[in-house]
mmCIF file of C-alpha atoms in Angstrom:
data_model
loop_
_atom_site.group_PDB
_atom_site.id
_atom_site.type_symbol
_atom_site.label_atom_id
_atom_site.label_comp_id
_atom_site.label_asym_id
_atom_site.label_seq_id
_atom_site.Cartn_x
_atom_site.Cartn_y
_atom_site.Cartn_z
ATOM 1 C CA MET A 65 -12.708 54.505 32.304
ATOM 2 C CA ILE A 66 -9.991 53.212 29.720
ATOM 3 C CA THR A 67 -6.452 55.208 29.884
ATOM 4 C CA GLY A 68 -4.369 55.924 26.820
ATOM 5 C CA ASP A 69 -2.119 53.121 27.695
ATOM 6 C CA GLU A 70 -5.269 50.686 28.027
ATOM 7 C CA GLN A 71 -6.597 51.491 24.734
ATOM 8 C CA GLU A 72 -3.547 51.227 22.996
ATOM 9 C CA THR A 73 -3.062 47.450 24.358
ATOM 10 C CA THR A 74 -6.619 46.869 23.606
ATOM 11 C CA THR A 75 -5.960 48.032 19.769
ATOM 12 C CA GLU A 76 -2.718 46.026 19.751
ATOM 13 C CA GLY A 77 -4.891 43.075 21.207
ATOM 14 C CA ASN A 78 -7.506 43.189 18.215
ATOM 15 C CA ALA A 79 -4.614 43.584 15.811
ATOM 16 C CA MET A 80 -3.254 40.600 16.839
ATOM 17 C CA LYS A 81 -6.370 38.119 16.732
ATOM 18 C CA LYS A 82 -7.187 39.675 13.245
ATOM 19 C CA VAL A 83 -3.361 38.338 12.140
ATOM 20 C CA LYS A 84 -4.218 35.028 13.787
ATOM 21 C CA LEU A 85 -7.689 34.698 12.380
ATOM 22 C CA THR A 86 -6.404 35.804 8.820
ATOM 23 C CA THR A 87 -3.757 33.337 9.090
ATOM 24 C CA ILE A 88 -5.875 30.373 10.170
ATOM 25 C CA LEU A 89 -8.397 31.182 7.094
ATOM 26 C CA ALA A 90 -5.283 31.659 4.780
ATOM 27 C CA ALA A 91 -4.030 28.029 5.537
ATOM 28 C CA ALA A 92 -7.376 26.390 5.652
ATOM 29 C CA ALA A 93 -8.083 28.002 1.927
ATOM 30 C CA MET A 94 -4.111 26.219 1.238
ATOM 31 C CA ILE A 95 -5.469 23.247 2.698
ATOM 32 C CA ALA A 96 -8.741 23.253 0.543
ATOM 33 C CA GLY A 97 -7.210 23.897 -2.328
ATOM 34 C CA SER A 98 -3.798 21.229 -1.949
ATOM 35 C CA THR A 99 -6.932 18.674 -1.500
ATOM 36 C CA ALA A 100 -8.902 19.973 -4.666
ATOM 37 C CA ALA A 101 -6.195 20.419 -6.630
ATOM 38 C CA PHE A 102 -5.139 16.711 -5.737
ATOM 39 C CA ALA A 103 -8.550 15.124 -6.477
ATOM 40 C CA ASP A 104 -8.106 17.049 -9.973
ATOM 41 C CA ASP A 105 -4.561 15.954 -10.557
ATOM 42 C CA TRP A 106 -6.318 12.407 -9.889
ATOM 43 C CA ARG A 107 -9.015 12.698 -12.511
ATOM 44 C CA HIS A 108 -6.673 13.699 -14.779
ATOM 45 C CA ASP A 109 -3.598 11.232 -14.230
ATOM 46 C CA ASP A 110 -4.442 8.357 -16.539
ATOM 47 C CA ASP A 111 -1.549 6.327 -14.854
ATOM 48 C CA SER A 112 -3.052 6.521 -11.403
ATOM 49 C CA LYS A 113 -6.508 5.482 -12.513
ATOM 50 C CA TYR A 114 -5.111 2.414 -14.879
ATOM 51 C CA ASN A 115 -3.247 1.538 -11.331
ATOM 52 C CA ASP A 116 -6.152 1.667 -9.400
ATOM 53 C CA LEU A 117 -8.213 -0.501 -11.757
ATOM 54 C CA TYR A 118 -5.495 -3.228 -12.123
ATOM 55 C CA GLU A 119 -5.075 -3.528 -8.253
ATOM 56 C CA LEU A 120 -8.599 -3.830 -8.039
ATOM 57 C CA LYS A 121 -8.622 -6.757 -10.447
ATOM 58 C CA GLU A 122 -5.821 -8.459 -8.778
ATOM 59 C CA LEU A 123 -7.880 -7.819 -5.229
ATOM 60 C CA HIS A 124 -10.942 -9.620 -7.271
ATOM 61 C CA ALA A 125 -8.294 -12.718 -8.308
ATOM 62 C CA ALA A 126 -7.254 -12.664 -4.551
ATOM 63 C CA PHE A 127 -10.540 -13.636 -3.441
ATOM 64 C CA HIS A 128 -10.983 -16.289 -5.980
ATOM 65 C CA LYS A 129 -7.358 -17.789 -5.221
ATOM 66 C CA ALA A 130 -8.282 -17.526 -0.885
ATOM 67 C CA VAL A 131 -11.597 -19.503 -1.391
ATOM 68 C CA SER A 132 -10.637 -22.093 -4.123
ATOM 69 C CA HIS A 133 -9.518 -25.657 -2.395
ATOM 70 C CA ALA A 134 -10.050 -23.925 0.981
ATOM 71 C CA GLY A 135 -12.266 -26.749 2.321
ATOM 72 C CA ILE A 136 -9.604 -29.564 2.073
ATOM 73 C CA ASP A 137 -8.169 -30.077 5.300
ATOM 74 C CA ALA A 138 -8.207 -27.959 8.687
ATOM 75 C CA ALA A 139 -5.079 -26.323 7.865
ATOM 76 C CA THR A 140 -5.241 -25.272 4.556
ATOM 77 C CA LYS A 141 -8.864 -23.804 5.623
ATOM 78 C CA ALA A 142 -7.311 -21.945 8.473
ATOM 79 C CA LYS A 143 -4.782 -20.386 5.941
ATOM 80 C CA ALA A 144 -7.522 -19.401 3.634
ATOM 81 C CA LEU A 145 -9.574 -17.593 6.295
ATOM 82 C CA GLU A 146 -6.331 -15.407 7.092
ATOM 83 C CA GLU A 147 -6.455 -14.703 3.499
ATOM 84 C CA LEU A 148 -9.753 -13.607 3.273
ATOM 85 C CA LEU A 149 -9.964 -11.514 6.284
ATOM 86 C CA ALA A 150 -6.582 -9.459 4.788
ATOM 87 C CA LEU A 151 -8.897 -8.594 2.035
ATOM 88 C CA TRP A 152 -11.374 -6.271 3.996
ATOM 89 C CA THR A 153 -11.341 -3.423 5.809
ATOM 90 C CA ASP A 154 -11.140 -3.871 9.754
ATOM 91 C CA ASP A 155 -14.562 -2.520 9.872
ATOM 92 C CA GLY A 156 -16.084 -4.237 6.616
ATOM 93 C CA VAL A 157 -19.582 -5.186 6.240
ATOM 94 C CA PHE A 158 -21.281 -7.926 4.056
ATOM 95 C CA VAL A 159 -24.895 -8.722 4.045
ATOM 96 C CA ALA A 160 -25.794 -12.098 3.483
ATOM 97 C CA SER A 161 -28.953 -13.070 1.079
ATOM 98 C CA ASN A 162 -30.795 -13.935 4.047
ATOM 99 C CA GLY A 163 -30.224 -10.090 5.309
ATOM 100 C CA VAL A 164 -28.060 -10.966 7.770
ATOM 101 C CA THR A 165 -25.290 -8.517 8.211
ATOM 102 C CA PHE A 166 -21.717 -9.914 8.995
ATOM 103 C CA LYS A 167 -19.452 -6.596 10.876
ATOM 104 C CA GLY A 168 -15.681 -6.010 11.321
ATOM 105 C CA LYS A 169 -13.413 -8.809 10.560
ATOM 106 C CA GLY A 170 -13.034 -10.575 13.949
ATOM 107 C CA THR A 171 -9.900 -12.511 14.966
ATOM 108 C CA PRO A 172 -9.343 -16.462 14.324
ATOM 109 C CA GLY A 173 -9.425 -18.559 17.754
ATOM 110 C CA THR A 174 -11.203 -15.849 19.637
ATOM 111 C CA ALA A 175 -14.980 -15.405 20.544
ATOM 112 C CA SER A 176 -14.895 -12.704 17.748
ATOM 113 C CA CYS A 177 -14.952 -15.542 14.930
ATOM 114 C CA ASP A 178 -17.389 -18.171 17.219
ATOM 115 C CA LEU A 179 -20.614 -19.237 15.169
ATOM 116 C CA GLY A 180 -23.095 -16.629 15.789
ATOM 117 C CA ALA A 181 -20.763 -13.542 16.432
ATOM 118 C CA LEU A 182 -21.805 -11.917 13.167
ATOM 119 C CA THR A 183 -18.014 -11.169 12.240
ATOM 120 C CA LEU A 184 -16.209 -11.621 8.853
ATOM 121 C CA CYS A 185 -14.300 -14.276 10.588
ATOM 122 C CA ASP A 186 -17.986 -16.084 11.269
ATOM 123 C CA LEU A 187 -18.860 -15.508 7.708
ATOM 124 C CA TYR A 188 -16.386 -17.411 6.310
ATOM 125 C CA ALA A 189 -15.405 -19.880 8.764
ATOM 126 C CA HIS A 190 -19.143 -21.168 9.677
ATOM 127 C CA HIS A 191 -21.186 -20.070 6.736
ATOM 128 C CA ALA A 192 -18.749 -19.816 3.014
ATOM 129 C CA GLY A 193 -19.379 -23.262 1.156
ATOM 130 C CA GLY A 194 -16.328 -23.216 0.021
ATOM 131 C CA LEU A 195 -14.428 -23.229 3.604
ATOM 132 C CA VAL A 196 -16.257 -26.705 4.687
ATOM 133 C CA LEU A 197 -14.079 -29.163 5.115
ATOM 134 C CA GLY A 198 -14.448 -32.000 2.881
ATOM 135 C CA HIS A 199 -15.087 -29.367 -0.073
ATOM 136 C CA ASP A 200 -12.827 -29.419 -2.685
ATOM 137 C CA TRP A 201 -14.595 -26.036 -4.870
ATOM 138 C CA VAL A 202 -13.147 -23.813 -6.939
ATOM 139 C CA SER A 203 -14.235 -20.225 -7.351
ATOM 140 C CA LEU A 204 -14.560 -19.357 -10.769
ATOM 141 C CA THR A 205 -16.102 -15.962 -12.440
ATOM 142 C CA PRO A 206 -17.467 -14.909 -15.940
ATOM 143 C CA ILE A 207 -14.650 -12.152 -16.131
ATOM 144 C CA PHE A 208 -17.670 -10.358 -18.903
ATOM 145 C CA THR A 209 -19.889 -9.947 -15.587
ATOM 146 C CA GLU A 210 -17.231 -8.174 -13.633
ATOM 147 C CA VAL A 211 -17.877 -4.462 -13.036
ATOM 148 C CA VAL A 212 -14.845 -2.235 -11.768
ATOM 149 C CA ASN A 213 -15.509 1.477 -10.841
ATOM 150 C CA VAL A 214 -12.844 3.572 -9.397
ATOM 151 C CA LEU A 215 -14.638 6.567 -7.881
ATOM 152 C CA ASP A 216 -11.564 8.130 -6.514
ATOM 153 C CA HIS A 217 -8.111 7.791 -5.323
ATOM 154 C CA GLU A 218 -9.435 5.785 -2.302
ATOM 155 C CA ASN A 219 -13.261 4.735 -3.089
ATOM 156 C CA GLY A 220 -14.291 2.010 -5.630
ATOM 157 C CA GLN A 221 -17.117 0.204 -6.615
ATOM 158 C CA ILE A 222 -16.943 -3.891 -7.179
ATOM 159 C CA TYR A 223 -19.043 -6.264 -8.504
ATOM 160 C CA PHE A 224 -18.755 -10.353 -9.473
ATOM 161 C CA GLN A 225 -20.206 -13.484 -9.557
ATOM 162 C CA CYS A 226 -18.408 -16.673 -7.831
ATOM 163 C CA ILE A 227 -19.480 -20.023 -9.704
ATOM 164 C CA TYR A 228 -18.382 -22.582 -6.890
ATOM 165 C CA LEU A 229 -17.406 -26.101 -9.029
ATOM 166 C CA ASP A 230 -16.374 -29.121 -7.186
ATOM 167 C CA ALA A 231 -13.259 -30.135 -8.251
ATOM 168 C CA SER A 232 -13.670 -33.643 -7.688
ATOM 169 C CA THR A 233 -17.298 -33.906 -9.702
ATOM 170 C CA ASP A 234 -17.066 -30.760 -12.302
ATOM 171 C CA GLN A 235 -20.428 -30.407 -10.708
ATOM 172 C CA VAL A 236 -21.662 -26.479 -10.370
ATOM 173 C CA MET A 237 -22.501 -26.271 -6.853
ATOM 174 C CA SER A 238 -23.765 -22.635 -6.794
ATOM 175 C CA ASN A 239 -23.132 -19.298 -7.873
ATOM 176 C CA VAL A 240 -23.365 -16.168 -5.659
ATOM 177 C CA THR A 241 -22.479 -12.667 -6.119
ATOM 178 C CA PHE A 242 -20.301 -10.263 -4.726
ATOM 179 C CA GLY A 243 -22.511 -6.972 -4.920
ATOM 180 C CA LEU A 244 -25.821 -6.875 -6.634
ATOM 181 C CA PRO A 245 -26.661 -6.888 -10.281
ATOM 182 C CA GLY A 246 -26.987 -3.488 -11.877
ATOM 183 C CA LYS A 247 -26.463 -2.062 -8.498
ATOM 184 C CA PRO A 248 -22.959 -0.839 -8.194
ATOM 185 C CA ASP A 249 -23.145 0.673 -4.685
ATOM 186 C CA SER A 250 -23.786 -2.547 -3.211
ATOM 187 C CA GLY A 251 -20.184 -3.774 -3.819
ATOM 188 C CA ARG A 252 -17.519 -1.714 -2.533
ATOM 189 C CA ALA A 253 -13.783 -1.003 -1.901
ATOM 190 C CA LYS A 254 -11.584 1.293 -0.182
ATOM 191 C CA LYS A 255 -7.696 2.142 -0.336
ATOM 192 C CA VAL A 256 -6.486 1.898 3.447
ATOM 193 C CA HIS A 257 -2.577 2.576 3.220
ATOM 194 C CA GLY A 258 -1.834 2.369 -0.385
ATOM 195 C CA HIS A 259 -3.840 -0.961 -0.616
ATOM 196 C CA TRP A 260 -7.455 -1.862 -2.027
ATOM 197 C CA LEU A 261 -9.670 -3.475 0.444
ATOM 198 C CA PHE A 262 -13.019 -4.699 0.146
ATOM 199 C CA SER A 263 -14.927 -2.537 2.642
ATOM 200 C CA TYR A 264 -18.855 -3.308 2.028
ATOM 201 C CA ALA A 265 -20.576 -6.365 0.122
ATOM 202 C CA GLU A 266 -24.281 -7.338 -0.605
ATOM 203 C CA THR A 267 -24.935 -10.832 -1.957
ATOM 204 C CA THR A 268 -27.532 -12.869 -3.788
ATOM 205 C CA ALA A 269 -27.742 -16.028 -5.316
ATOM 206 C CA ILE A 270 -28.322 -16.458 -9.439
ATOM 207 C CA THR A 271 -28.579 -19.027 -11.726
ATOM 208 C CA PRO A 272 -25.314 -20.420 -12.379
ATOM 209 C CA PRO A 273 -24.331 -20.486 -16.511
ATOM 210 C CA THR A 274 -23.847 -23.721 -18.349
ATOM 211 C CA LEU A 275 -20.433 -24.747 -18.221
ATOM 212 C CA ASP A 276 -18.364 -26.922 -20.369
ATOM 213 C CA VAL A 277 -15.898 -28.553 -18.654
ATOM 214 C CA TYR A 278 -12.950 -30.373 -20.374
#
């Protein structure tokens, strides 16, 4: 049998639970509303979108700068390797044209960068033609082939080509892609702590265009 005092206590307890639940729901609604408002503000903020596009193009340019002349000596290769890894998210994924997947950065000088480690460090240290010691290659791209698309404030799509030119002979060595032609989601970038980084890429080799070198 419930006494009057016990019934009053139970009623007060239920009321407190309702107040807490109402507060939690209100807070959740406020957060959801703020997130939606932020996303909506981003879509209508041309300055932010143009700035993101500019930074993605700068990311693209930084890649070509890092891989160019990277194989001229061991010190230059080591520096290029560090610069390339800095352009990727920690969990970045690169799918080579032969289907082999390289995942995670890895660290130069450790087992995570050894041949066969299947990290991005392994990729650039042991498989990238531009970083092979003795190669003085320059990475070029036909700018009209670049595709950059900002999806929201932290996700983007990016595609470009890398035409490797031997700087000593002016001979075109290869043309590989970052992303697959006509498949926007095959090259991705993500903003991490305010900086755009590569996060995913599939690649293929395509016939290089004819270049006139003067």
